[in-house]
CSV table of C-alpha atoms in Angstrom, one decimal:
chain,number,residue,atom,x,y,z
U,281,UNK,CA,98.5,97.8,71.9
U,282,UNK,CA,102.1,98.7,72.7
U,283,UNK,CA,101.3,102.4,72.0
U,284,UNK,CA,98.3,102.2,74.3
U,285,UNK,CA,100.2,100.8,77.2
U,286,UNK,CA,103.0,103.4,76.6
U,287,UNK,CA,100.4,106.2,76.8
U,288,UNK,CA,98.9,104.8,79.9
U,289,UNK,CA,102.3,104.6,81.5
U,290,UNK,CA,102.9,108.2,80.5
U,291,UNK,CA,99.5,109.2,82.0
U,292,UNK,CA,100.3,107.5,85.3
U,293,UNK,CA,103.7,109.1,85.3
U,294,UNK,CA,102.2,112.6,84.8
U,295,UNK,CA,99.7,111.9,87.6
U,296,UNK,CA,102.5,110.9,89.9
U,297,UNK,CA,104.5,114.0,89.0
U,298,UNK,CA,101.5,116.3,89.8
U,299,UNK,CA,100.9,114.3,93.0
U,300,UNK,CA,104.5,114.9,94.2
U,301,UNK,CA,104.4,118.5,92.9
U,302,UNK,CA,101.4,119.2,95.0
U,303,UNK,CA,103.0,117.6,98.0
U,304,UNK,CA,106.0,119.8,97.4
U,305,UNK,CA,103.8,122.9,97.4
U,306,UNK,CA,102.4,121.9,100.8
U,307,UNK,CA,105.9,121.3,102.0
U,308,UNK,CA,106.9,124.8,101.0
U,309,UNK,CA,104.5,126.2,103.6
U,310,UNK,CA,104.9,123.7,106.3
U,311,UNK,CA,103.2,125.6,109.1
U,312,UNK,CA,99.9,126.5,107.4
U,313,UNK,CA,99.7,123.1,105.8
U,314,UNK,CA,100.2,121.5,109.2
U,315,UNK,CA,97.5,123.6,110.7
U,316,UNK,CA,95.0,122.7,108.1
U,317,UNK,CA,95.8,119.0,108.4
U,318,UNK,CA,95.5,119.3,112.2
U,319,UNK,CA,92.1,120.9,112.0
U,320,UNK,CA,91.0,118.1,109.7
U,321,UNK,CA,92.6,115.6,112.0
U,322,UNK,CA,90.8,116.8,115.1
U,323,UNK,CA,87.4,117.0,113.3
U,324,UNK,CA,87.8,113.4,112.2
U,325,UNK,CA,89.2,112.1,115.4
U,326,UNK,CA,86.3,113.2,117.5
U,327,UNK,CA,83.6,111.1,116.0
U,328,UNK,CA,86.0,108.2,115.5
U,329,UNK,CA,86.9,108.3,119.2
U,330,UNK,CA,83.2,108.3,120.2
U,331,UNK,CA,82.7,105.4,117.8
U,332,UNK,CA,85.4,103.4,119.4
U,333,UNK,CA,83.9,104.0,122.9
U,334,UNK,CA,80.5,103.1,121.7
U,335,UNK,CA,81.7,99.9,120.0
U,336,UNK,CA,83.2,98.9,123.3
U,337,UNK,CA,80.0,99.5,125.2
U,338,UNK,CA,78.2,97.4,122.6
U,339,UNK,CA,80.8,94.6,123.1
U,340,UNK,CA,80.1,94.6,126.8
U,341,UNK,CA,76.4,94.5,126.4
U,342,UNK,CA,76.6,91.8,123.8
U,343,UNK,CA,78.4,89.6,126.3
U,344,UNK,CA,75.3,89.5,128.3
U,345,UNK,CA,73.3,87.6,125.7
U,346,UNK,CA,70.9,86.3,128.4
U,347,UNK,CA,68.7,89.2,127.5
U,348,UNK,CA,65.3,87.4,127.3
U,349,UNK,CA,65.9,85.0,130.2
U,350,UNK,CA,63.8,85.0,133.3
U,351,UNK,CA,65.6,84.3,136.6
U,352,UNK,CA,63.4,82.6,139.2
U,353,UNK,CA,64.8,82.9,142.7
U,354,UNK,CA,63.8,80.1,145.0
U,355,UNK,CA,63.3,80.3,148.7
U,356,UNK,CA,66.2,79.8,151.0
U,357,UNK,CA,67.0,76.2,152.0
U,358,UNK,CA,65.4,74.5,149.1
U,359,UNK,CA,66.8,71.0,148.5
U,360,UNK,CA,68.6,70.3,145.2
U,361,UNK,CA,66.3,67.5,144.2
U,362,UNK,CA,63.2,69.6,144.9
U,363,UNK,CA,64.7,72.5,142.8
U,364,UNK,CA,65.6,70.2,139.9
U,365,UNK,CA,62.1,68.8,140.0
U,366,UNK,CA,60.6,72.3,139.8
U,367,UNK,CA,62.9,73.1,136.9
U,368,UNK,CA,61.8,70.0,135.0
U,369,UNK,CA,58.1,70.8,135.7
U,370,UNK,CA,58.4,74.3,134.3
U,371,UNK,CA,60.2,73.0,131.3
U,372,UNK,CA,57.1,71.0,130.3
U,373,UNK,CA,55.0,74.3,129.9
U,374,UNK,CA,54.3,75.1,126.3
U,375,UNK,CA,55.6,78.7,126.6
U,376,UNK,CA,59.0,77.5,127.9
U,377,UNK,CA,61.8,76.3,125.7
U,378,UNK,CA,64.4,75.5,128.4
U,379,UNK,CA,65.2,75.7,132.1
U,380,UNK,CA,68.4,75.4,134.1
U,381,UNK,CA,68.5,74.7,137.8
U,382,UNK,CA,71.4,76.3,139.6
U,383,UNK,CA,72.0,75.5,143.2
U,384,UNK,CA,73.0,78.2,145.7
U,385,UNK,CA,76.6,76.9,145.6
U,386,UNK,CA,76.7,77.2,141.9
U,387,UNK,CA,75.2,80.7,142.0
U,388,UNK,CA,77.8,81.7,144.6
U,389,UNK,CA,80.6,80.4,142.3
U,390,UNK,CA,79.3,82.3,139.4
U,391,UNK,CA,78.9,85.5,141.4
U,392,UNK,CA,82.4,85.0,142.7
U,393,UNK,CA,83.7,84.7,139.2
U,394,UNK,CA,81.9,87.7,137.8
U,395,UNK,CA,82.2,90.1,140.6
U,396,UNK,CA,85.7,89.4,141.7
U,397,UNK,CA,84.6,90.0,145.3
U,398,UNK,CA,86.5,86.9,146.5
U,399,UNK,CA,87.7,88.2,149.9
U,400,UNK,CA,84.3,89.6,150.8
U,401,UNK,CA,82.6,86.3,150.0
U,402,UNK,CA,85.1,84.3,151.9
U,403,UNK,CA,84.4,86.4,154.9
U,404,UNK,CA,80.7,85.5,154.9
U,405,UNK,CA,79.7,82.9,157.5
U,406,UNK,CA,77.2,81.2,155.1
U,407,UNK,CA,76.1,81.4,151.5
U,408,UNK,CA,73.6,84.3,151.3
U,409,UNK,CA,72.6,83.5,147.7
U,410,UNK,CA,69.4,81.5,146.8
U,411,UNK,CA,69.2,78.7,144.3
U,412,UNK,CA,67.7,79.8,141.0
U,413,UNK,CA,66.0,78.4,138.0
U,414,UNK,CA,66.9,80.2,134.8
U,415,UNK,CA,64.0,80.0,132.5
U,416,UNK,CA,64.3,80.6,128.7
U,417,UNK,CA,60.9,81.4,127.3
U,418,UNK,CA,60.0,80.0,123.9
U,419,UNK,CA,60.3,83.1,121.6
U,420,UNK,CA,57.6,81.7,119.3
U,421,UNK,CA,55.0,81.5,122.1
U,422,UNK,CA,55.9,84.4,124.3
U,423,UNK,CA,55.7,88.0,123.2
U,424,UNK,CA,56.8,91.0,125.2
U,425,UNK,CA,53.1,91.5,126.0
U,426,UNK,CA,52.3,88.0,127.2
U,427,UNK,CA,55.5,87.7,129.2
U,428,UNK,CA,54.0,89.5,132.2
U,429,UNK,CA,51.4,86.7,132.4
U,430,UNK,CA,54.2,84.2,132.4
U,431,UNK,CA,55.9,86.1,135.2
U,432,UNK,CA,52.8,86.0,137.3
U,433,UNK,CA,52.4,82.3,136.7
U,434,UNK,CA,56.0,81.6,137.8
U,435,UNK,CA,55.6,83.8,140.9
U,436,UNK,CA,52.5,81.8,141.9
U,437,UNK,CA,54.5,78.6,142.2
U,438,UNK,CA,55.2,77.2,145.6
U,439,UNK,CA,58.8,77.8,146.9
U,440,UNK,CA,59.4,80.6,144.5
U,441,UNK,CA,60.6,83.7,146.2
U,442,UNK,CA,61.0,86.2,143.4
U,443,UNK,CA,60.9,86.3,139.6
U,444,UNK,CA,63.0,88.7,137.6
U,445,UNK,CA,63.0,89.5,133.9
U,446,UNK,CA,66.6,90.3,132.9
U,447,UNK,CA,65.6,92.0,129.7
U,448,UNK,CA,64.5,95.5,130.7
U,449,UNK,CA,67.6,97.2,131.8
U,450,UNK,CA,69.5,95.6,128.9
U,451,UNK,CA,66.9,96.9,126.5
U,452,UNK,CA,67.2,100.3,128.0
U,453,UNK,CA,71.0,100.1,127.6
U,454,UNK,CA,70.6,99.1,124.0
U,455,UNK,CA,68.2,101.9,123.2
U,456,UNK,CA,70.5,104.3,124.8
U,457,UNK,CA,73.3,102.9,122.6
U,458,UNK,CA,71.1,103.3,119.5
U,459,UNK,CA,70.5,106.8,120.4
U,460,UNK,CA,74.2,107.5,121.0
U,461,UNK,CA,75.0,105.8,117.7
U,462,UNK,CA,72.6,108.1,115.9
U,463,UNK,CA,74.0,111.1,117.7
U,464,UNK,CA,77.6,110.1,116.8
U,465,UNK,CA,76.5,109.6,113.2
U,466,UNK,CA,75.0,113.0,113.0
U,467,UNK,CA,78.1,114.5,114.7
U,468,UNK,CA,80.3,112.7,112.2
U,469,UNK,CA,78.2,114.0,109.3
U,470,UNK,CA,78.4,117.6,110.5
U,471,UNK,CA,82.2,117.4,111.2
U,472,UNK,CA,82.7,115.8,107.8
U,473,UNK,CA,80.8,118.7,106.2
U,474,UNK,CA,83.1,121.1,108.1
U,475,UNK,CA,86.2,119.2,106.8
U,476,UNK,CA,84.8,119.5,103.3
U,477,UNK,CA,84.4,123.2,103.8
U,478,UNK,CA,87.8,123.7,105.4
U,479,UNK,CA,89.5,122.0,102.5
U,480,UNK,CA,87.3,123.8,100.0
U,481,UNK,CA,88.2,127.1,101.5
U,482,UNK,CA,91.9,126.2,101.7
U,483,UNK,CA,91.9,125.2,98.0
U,484,UNK,CA,89.9,128.4,97.1
U,485,UNK,CA,92.7,130.5,98.7
U,486,UNK,CA,95.3,128.5,96.8
U,487,UNK,CA,93.5,129.1,93.6
U,488,UNK,CA,93.2,132.8,94.3
U,489,UNK,CA,96.9,133.1,95.1
U,490,UNK,CA,97.7,131.4,91.8
U,491,UNK,CA,95.4,133.4,89.6
U,492,UNK,CA,98.2,134.8,87.4
U,493,UNK,CA,99.7,131.4,87.0
U,494,UNK,CA,96.3,129.9,86.0
U,495,UNK,CA,95.9,132.7,83.4
U,496,UNK,CA,99.3,131.9,81.9
U,497,UNK,CA,98.6,128.2,81.8
U,498,UNK,CA,95.3,128.9,80.0
U,499,UNK,CA,97.1,131.1,77.5
U,500,UNK,CA,99.5,128.4,76.5
U,501,UNK,CA,96.7,125.9,76.0
U,502,UNK,CA,96.2,124.1,79.3
U,503,UNK,CA,92.9,122.3,79.5
U,504,UNK,CA,90.7,122.8,82.6
U,505,UNK,CA,91.5,119.3,83.6
U,506,UNK,CA,95.2,120.0,83.6
U,507,UNK,CA,94.8,123.1,85.7
U,508,UNK,CA,92.4,121.4,88.1
U,509,UNK,CA,94.7,118.4,88.7
U,510,UNK,CA,97.2,119.9,91.1
U,511,UNK,CA,94.5,121.4,93.2
U,512,UNK,CA,92.7,118.1,93.5
U,513,UNK,CA,95.9,116.5,94.5
U,514,UNK,CA,96.4,119.2,97.1
U,515,UNK,CA,93.0,118.3,98.5
U,516,UNK,CA,93.9,114.7,98.4
U,517,UNK,CA,97.1,115.4,100.5
U,518,UNK,CA,95.2,117.5,103.0
U,519,UNK,CA,92.7,114.7,103.4
U,520,UNK,CA,95.1,111.8,103.8
U,521,UNK,CA,97.3,113.8,106.1
U,522,UNK,CA,94.3,114.9,108.1
U,523,UNK,CA,93.2,111.3,108.3
U,524,UNK,CA,96.6,110.2,109.6
U,525,UNK,CA,96.6,113.0,112.1
U,526,UNK,CA,93.2,111.9,113.3
U,527,UNK,CA,94.5,108.4,113.7
U,528,UNK,CA,97.5,109.6,115.7
U,529,UNK,CA,95.3,111.9,117.8
U,530,UNK,CA,93.1,108.9,118.5
U,531,UNK,CA,96.0,106.7,119.6
U,532,UNK,CA,97.2,109.4,121.9
U,533,UNK,CA,93.8,110.0,123.4
U,534,UNK,CA,93.2,106.3,123.9
U,535,UNK,CA,96.5,105.6,125.5
U,536,UNK,CA,95.7,108.5,127.9
U,537,UNK,CA,92.3,107.0,128.9
U,538,UNK,CA,93.3,103.3,128.7
U,539,UNK,CA,94.8,103.2,132.2
U,540,UNK,CA,91.8,104.6,134.0
U,541,UNK,CA,89.4,102.5,131.9
U,542,UNK,CA,91.4,99.3,132.6
U,543,UNK,CA,91.4,100.3,136.2
U,544,UNK,CA,87.7,100.7,136.2
U,545,UNK,CA,86.9,97.5,134.3
U,546,UNK,CA,89.3,95.4,136.5
U,547,UNK,CA,87.0,96.4,139.4
U,548,UNK,CA,84.0,94.7,137.7
U,549,UNK,CA,85.2,91.9,135.6
U,550,UNK,CA,88.5,90.7,134.4
U,551,UNK,CA,87.1,89.5,131.2
U,552,UNK,CA,86.8,92.9,129.6
U,553,UNK,CA,89.5,94.6,127.6
U,554,UNK,CA,89.2,97.8,125.7
U,555,UNK,CA,89.2,97.3,121.9
U,556,UNK,CA,91.2,99.8,119.9
U,557,UNK,CA,90.2,99.1,116.3
U,558,UNK,CA,93.6,100.7,115.4
U,559,UNK,CA,94.1,98.7,112.2
U,560,UNK,CA,90.5,99.3,111.0
U,561,UNK,CA,90.8,103.0,111.8
U,562,UNK,CA,94.1,103.4,110.1
U,563,UNK,CA,92.4,102.2,107.0
U,564,UNK,CA,89.2,104.1,107.4
U,565,UNK,CA,90.3,107.5,108.6
U,566,UNK,CA,92.7,108.3,105.8
U,567,UNK,CA,90.2,107.0,103.3
U,568,UNK,CA,87.4,109.2,104.5
U,569,UNK,CA,89.9,112.1,104.7
U,570,UNK,CA,90.9,111.5,101.1
U,571,UNK,CA,87.4,111.4,99.9
U,572,UNK,CA,86.5,114.6,101.8
U,573,UNK,CA,89.8,116.2,100.6
U,574,UNK,CA,89.1,115.5,96.9
U,575,UNK,CA,85.5,116.4,97.3
U,576,UNK,CA,86.2,119.8,99.0
U,577,UNK,CA,88.9,120.6,96.4
U,578,UNK,CA,86.4,119.7,93.6
U,579,UNK,CA,83.8,122.1,95.0
U,580,UNK,CA,86.3,124.9,95.2
U,581,UNK,CA,87.9,124.2,91.8
U,582,UNK,CA,84.5,123.9,90.1
U,583,UNK,CA,83.4,127.3,91.5
U,584,UNK,CA,86.5,129.3,91.0
U,585,UNK,CA,88.6,128.1,88.0
U,586,UNK,CA,86.0,129.1,85.5
U,587,UNK,CA,86.1,132.7,86.6
U,588,UNK,CA,89.8,133.0,85.9
U,589,UNK,CA,90.2,133.8,82.3
U,590,UNK,CA,93.1,135.5,80.6
U,591,UNK,CA,92.5,139.2,79.8
E,123,UNK,CA,105.3,138.1,58.8
E,124,UNK,CA,103.3,141.2,59.3
E,125,UNK,CA,103.0,144.2,61.6
E,126,UNK,CA,99.9,145.6,63.1
E,127,UNK,CA,100.1,149.3,63.9
E,128,UNK,CA,97.8,152.0,65.2
E,129,UNK,CA,97.3,154.3,68.1
E,130,UNK,CA,96.6,153.1,71.6
E,131,UNK,CA,93.0,152.0,71.6
E,132,UNK,CA,92.9,151.4,67.9
E,133,UNK,CA,92.1,147.8,68.5
E,134,UNK,CA,95.5,146.1,68.0
E,135,UNK,CA,95.4,144.1,71.2
E,136,UNK,CA,91.8,143.3,70.7
E,137,UNK,CA,92.5,141.8,67.3
E,138,UNK,CA,95.3,139.6,68.7
E,139,UNK,CA,92.9,138.5,71.5
E,140,UNK,CA,90.3,137.6,69.0
E,141,UNK,CA,92.8,135.5,67.0
E,142,UNK,CA,94.0,133.8,70.3
E,143,UNK,CA,90.3,133.3,71.4
E,144,UNK,CA,91.0,135.3,74.6
E,145,UNK,CA,88.0,137.3,73.5
E,146,UNK,CA,85.2,136.2,71.3
E,147,UNK,CA,83.7,138.2,68.5
E,148,UNK,CA,80.3,139.6,69.0
E,149,UNK,CA,79.7,140.2,65.3
E,150,UNK,CA,81.1,138.6,62.2
E,151,UNK,CA,83.6,135.8,62.2
E,152,UNK,CA,87.3,135.2,62.6
E,153,UNK,CA,89.0,132.7,60.3
E,154,UNK,CA,92.4,131.3,61.2
E,155,UNK,CA,93.9,128.7,59.1
E,156,UNK,CA,90.5,128.0,57.5
E,157,UNK,CA,89.0,127.4,61.0
E,158,UNK,CA,86.0,129.5,61.9
E,159,UNK,CA,86.8,130.5,65.5
E,160,UNK,CA,83.1,131.3,66.3
E,161,UNK,CA,82.5,127.6,66.0
E,162,UNK,CA,85.1,126.5,68.5
E,163,UNK,CA,83.5,125.5,71.7
E,164,UNK,CA,84.9,126.6,75.1
E,165,UNK,CA,86.2,123.1,75.7
E,166,UNK,CA,88.2,123.1,72.5
E,167,UNK,CA,89.8,126.4,73.1
E,168,UNK,CA,92.9,125.0,74.8
E,169,UNK,CA,93.6,122.7,71.9
E,170,UNK,CA,93.2,125.6,69.5
E,171,UNK,CA,95.6,127.8,71.5
E,172,UNK,CA,98.3,125.2,71.2
E,173,UNK,CA,98.6,126.1,67.6
E,174,UNK,CA,99.4,129.7,68.6
E,175,UNK,CA,102.5,131.0,70.3
E,176,UNK,CA,101.8,134.1,72.3
E,177,UNK,CA,104.4,136.8,73.3
E,178,UNK,CA,103.3,139.6,75.6
E,179,UNK,CA,104.7,143.0,76.5
E,180,UNK,CA,104.9,142.0,80.1
E,181,UNK,CA,106.3,138.5,79.4
E,182,UNK,CA,103.7,136.7,81.6
E,183,UNK,CA,106.4,134.4,83.1
E,184,UNK,CA,105.8,132.4,86.3
E,185,UNK,CA,108.1,133.9,88.8
E,186,UNK,CA,108.4,130.9,91.1
E,187,UNK,CA,109.7,128.6,88.5
E,188,UNK,CA,113.0,128.5,86.7
E,189,UNK,CA,113.6,129.6,83.1
E,190,UNK,CA,113.6,125.9,82.1
E,191,UNK,CA,110.3,125.2,83.7
E,192,UNK,CA,108.7,128.3,82.2
E,193,UNK,CA,109.7,127.3,78.7
E,194,UNK,CA,108.7,123.7,79.3
E,195,UNK,CA,105.2,124.6,80.4
E,196,UNK,CA,103.5,124.3,76.9
E,197,UNK,CA,105.2,120.9,76.4
E,198,UNK,CA,104.2,119.6,79.8
E,199,UNK,CA,100.6,120.7,79.1
E,200,UNK,CA,100.7,118.7,75.9
E,201,UNK,CA,101.9,115.7,77.9
E,202,UNK,CA,105.2,115.5,76.1
E,203,UNK,CA,107.6,112.9,77.6
E,204,UNK,CA,110.4,113.9,79.8
E,205,UNK,CA,113.3,113.4,77.4
E,206,UNK,CA,111.6,115.3,74.5
E,207,UNK,CA,110.8,118.2,76.9
E,208,UNK,CA,114.4,118.5,77.9
E,209,UNK,CA,115.6,118.4,74.3
E,210,UNK,CA,113.1,120.9,72.9
E,211,UNK,CA,113.4,123.3,75.8
E,212,UNK,CA,117.1,123.5,75.4
E,213,UNK,CA,116.9,123.9,71.6
E,214,UNK,CA,114.4,126.7,72.2
E,215,UNK,CA,116.6,128.4,74.8
E,216,UNK,CA,119.6,128.0,72.6
E,217,UNK,CA,117.7,129.7,69.8
E,218,UNK,CA,117.1,132.8,72.0
E,219,UNK,CA,120.6,132.7,73.4
E,220,UNK,CA,119.7,131.9,77.0
E,221,UNK,CA,120.8,128.2,77.3
E,222,UNK,CA,123.2,129.2,80.1
E,223,UNK,CA,120.3,130.7,82.2
E,224,UNK,CA,118.0,127.7,82.3
E,225,UNK,CA,118.4,127.3,86.0
E,226,UNK,CA,117.8,131.0,86.8
E,227,UNK,CA,114.5,132.4,88.1
E,228,UNK,CA,113.0,135.0,85.8
E,229,UNK,CA,113.4,137.7,88.4
E,230,UNK,CA,117.2,137.4,88.0
E,231,UNK,CA,117.1,138.2,84.3
E,232,UNK,CA,117.0,141.6,82.6
E,233,UNK,CA,113.9,142.8,80.8
E,234,UNK,CA,115.3,141.8,77.4
E,235,UNK,CA,116.2,138.3,78.6
E,236,UNK,CA,112.8,137.9,80.2
E,237,UNK,CA,111.2,138.8,76.9
E,238,UNK,CA,113.4,136.2,75.1
E,239,UNK,CA,112.3,133.6,77.7
E,240,UNK,CA,108.7,134.5,76.7
E,241,UNK,CA,109.6,134.0,73.1
E,242,UNK,CA,111.3,130.7,73.8
E,243,UNK,CA,108.1,129.5,75.6
E,244,UNK,CA,106.0,130.7,72.7
E,245,UNK,CA,107.9,128.7,70.1
E,246,UNK,CA,108.9,125.6,72.0
E,247,UNK,CA,105.9,123.6,70.9
E,248,UNK,CA,106.6,124.8,67.3
E,249,UNK,CA,103.2,126.5,66.7
E,250,UNK,CA,102.4,127.5,63.1
E,251,UNK,CA,101.4,130.9,64.2
E,252,UNK,CA,103.2,133.4,66.5
E,253,UNK,CA,101.4,136.4,67.9
E,254,UNK,CA,103.3,139.2,69.7
E,255,UNK,CA,101.7,142.1,71.5
E,256,UNK,CA,104.2,145.0,71.8
E,257,UNK,CA,107.1,142.6,72.3
E,258,UNK,CA,109.6,145.5,72.3
E,259,UNK,CA,107.5,147.9,74.3
E,260,UNK,CA,109.8,148.1,77.3
E,261,UNK,CA,113.1,147.6,75.5
E,262,UNK,CA,115.8,149.9,74.2
E,263,UNK,CA,116.3,150.1,70.4
E,264,UNK,CA,119.3,147.7,70.3
E,265,UNK,CA,117.4,145.0,72.3
E,266,UNK,CA,114.3,145.7,70.2
E,267,UNK,CA,116.2,145.0,67.0
E,268,UNK,CA,117.5,141.7,68.5
E,269,UNK,CA,114.0,140.6,69.3
E,270,UNK,CA,112.8,141.5,65.8
E,271,UNK,CA,115.7,139.5,64.4
E,272,UNK,CA,114.6,136.6,66.3
E,273,UNK,CA,111.1,136.8,65.0
E,274,UNK,CA,112.5,137.1,61.4
E,275,UNK,CA,114.4,133.9,62.0
E,276,UNK,CA,111.2,132.0,63.0
E,277,UNK,CA,109.4,133.4,60.0
E,278,UNK,CA,112.2,132.1,57.8
E,279,UNK,CA,111.6,128.6,59.0
E,280,UNK,CA,107.9,128.9,58.1
E,281,UNK,CA,106.2,130.3,61.2
E,282,UNK,CA,103.5,133.0,60.5
E,283,UNK,CA,104.5,135.9,62.7
E,284,UNK,CA,102.0,138.7,63.5
E,285,UNK,CA,103.3,141.5,65.7
E,286,UNK,CA,101.3,144.4,67.2
E,287,UNK,CA,103.6,147.4,67.8
E,288,UNK,CA,103.8,151.2,67.7
E,289,UNK,CA,107.5,151.2,67.2
E,290,UNK,CA,107.1,152.6,63.7
E,291,UNK,CA,110.8,153.7,63.5
E,292,UNK,CA,112.0,150.1,64.0
E,293,UNK,CA,109.6,148.4,61.6
E,294,UNK,CA,110.1,151.0,58.8
E,295,UNK,CA,113.5,149.5,58.3
E,296,UNK,CA,112.0,146.0,57.9
E,297,UNK,CA,110.5,144.8,54.6
E,298,UNK,CA,107.2,143.4,55.8
E,299,UNK,CA,103.6,144.1,55.4
E,300,UNK,CA,102.1,146.7,57.7
E,301,UNK,CA,98.4,146.8,58.7
E,302,UNK,CA,97.2,149.9,60.4
E,303,UNK,CA,94.1,150.0,62.5
E,304,UNK,CA,92.1,153.1,63.3
E,305,UNK,CA,89.2,153.0,65.8
E,306,UNK,CA,88.9,149.3,65.3
E,307,UNK,CA,88.9,149.4,61.5
E,308,UNK,CA,91.4,148.7,58.9
E,309,UNK,CA,92.9,152.1,57.9
E,310,UNK,CA,95.7,151.2,55.5
E,311,UNK,CA,97.9,148.5,54.3
E,312,UNK,CA,101.4,148.9,53.2
E,313,UNK,CA,103.3,146.1,51.6
E,314,UNK,CA,106.9,146.7,51.1
């Protein structure tokens, strides 16, 4: 047991040595190593940046969770008790799960809060907004097909001015988001492939430039695994450095666009702040980079080491 | 200890390569230390080669690493621990008289010194067999004699030494078996 743990320690130590040795190799050619890492960084930063933006759009659209609600606008000048009675009547319908009556004053208050158009609203002589009944259909009894019948039924009621289903535009936004998500996924896959090839090619060149060294090592009894190891660690370093570069690039890009975005959002609603996901990305980007780095190195090593034999 | 002689193209290098499994035989079999080399799989070749020290005419040193690192290579490949590597590399360099040059790069050494580094690397892991292909090919007679002396010393401590050479003048003064090849065949043997 003691012998085993000793061997294991030696094994780890050897790996650590090769790891640092590979890093030292990169350090000897700082400019070309930096360029490779930057290429990888940019390739990883692009989909990651789009992902962050998309996540933010998703957060915004999730905040409007009233997706399936129907807004029934009542005619102007409806009395509160009349409106409440109407709301209670609708609530008894089998296809309705809940209704909320909102007077024109409450509606104004909500609009004031969401829009931030305080000054403009104060300047109005009287409240232009109608009272509304917000109707939540019972999802078990109402399908997207039968909902139009429900809309007509609501429209036919006395003192109802207009009926609006809130779902459509949100559904459109969500399908656009889904499309974008798929697109970003594809882009990420393509760029990952290019990272794989960039690293593979870099390692291939490293192998070719060390041909004579590899021959000598094979002559003195080095196993393929021993020869492979420093190249895999080179790929590892390229990947992890590229991932960190991607992260830094992303932080810089975000800080550049954060002011205009905050400016834009503050004009709509003060509730929204841009999410960075910095911690998450700091974990994910170098991890993906590392995987791609080792993978690319593995491809190159597998293809080229076998061809180099002592002669 | 034995010498392998013959004209260029007689097959001296090929024979050494067959023994070191750098090339594989197409016919017949090669037996080394009761091992049939035709039966050694590609994966096992590295472990087999560790039993053989190789010395080349053109040294085959790594020029971006110090003398110490060059000699240490076989031990590092075997996964020897740090202290043992240091001890054995220095012992080996001491043996070839280059202990003071351990920090130098090979390029800073003379041809004879580079050859001795190559020999130090070949013997550092104490292989039972030492193969040398024209080890004195580029050296003047005095240096060549030094190198041969070195090989004799290893042989005296039990290492099998097999040297391909066409320096007949030098080996005629040495009391070892000579094997001559002619067109890939054994032409004559002379035991002295």
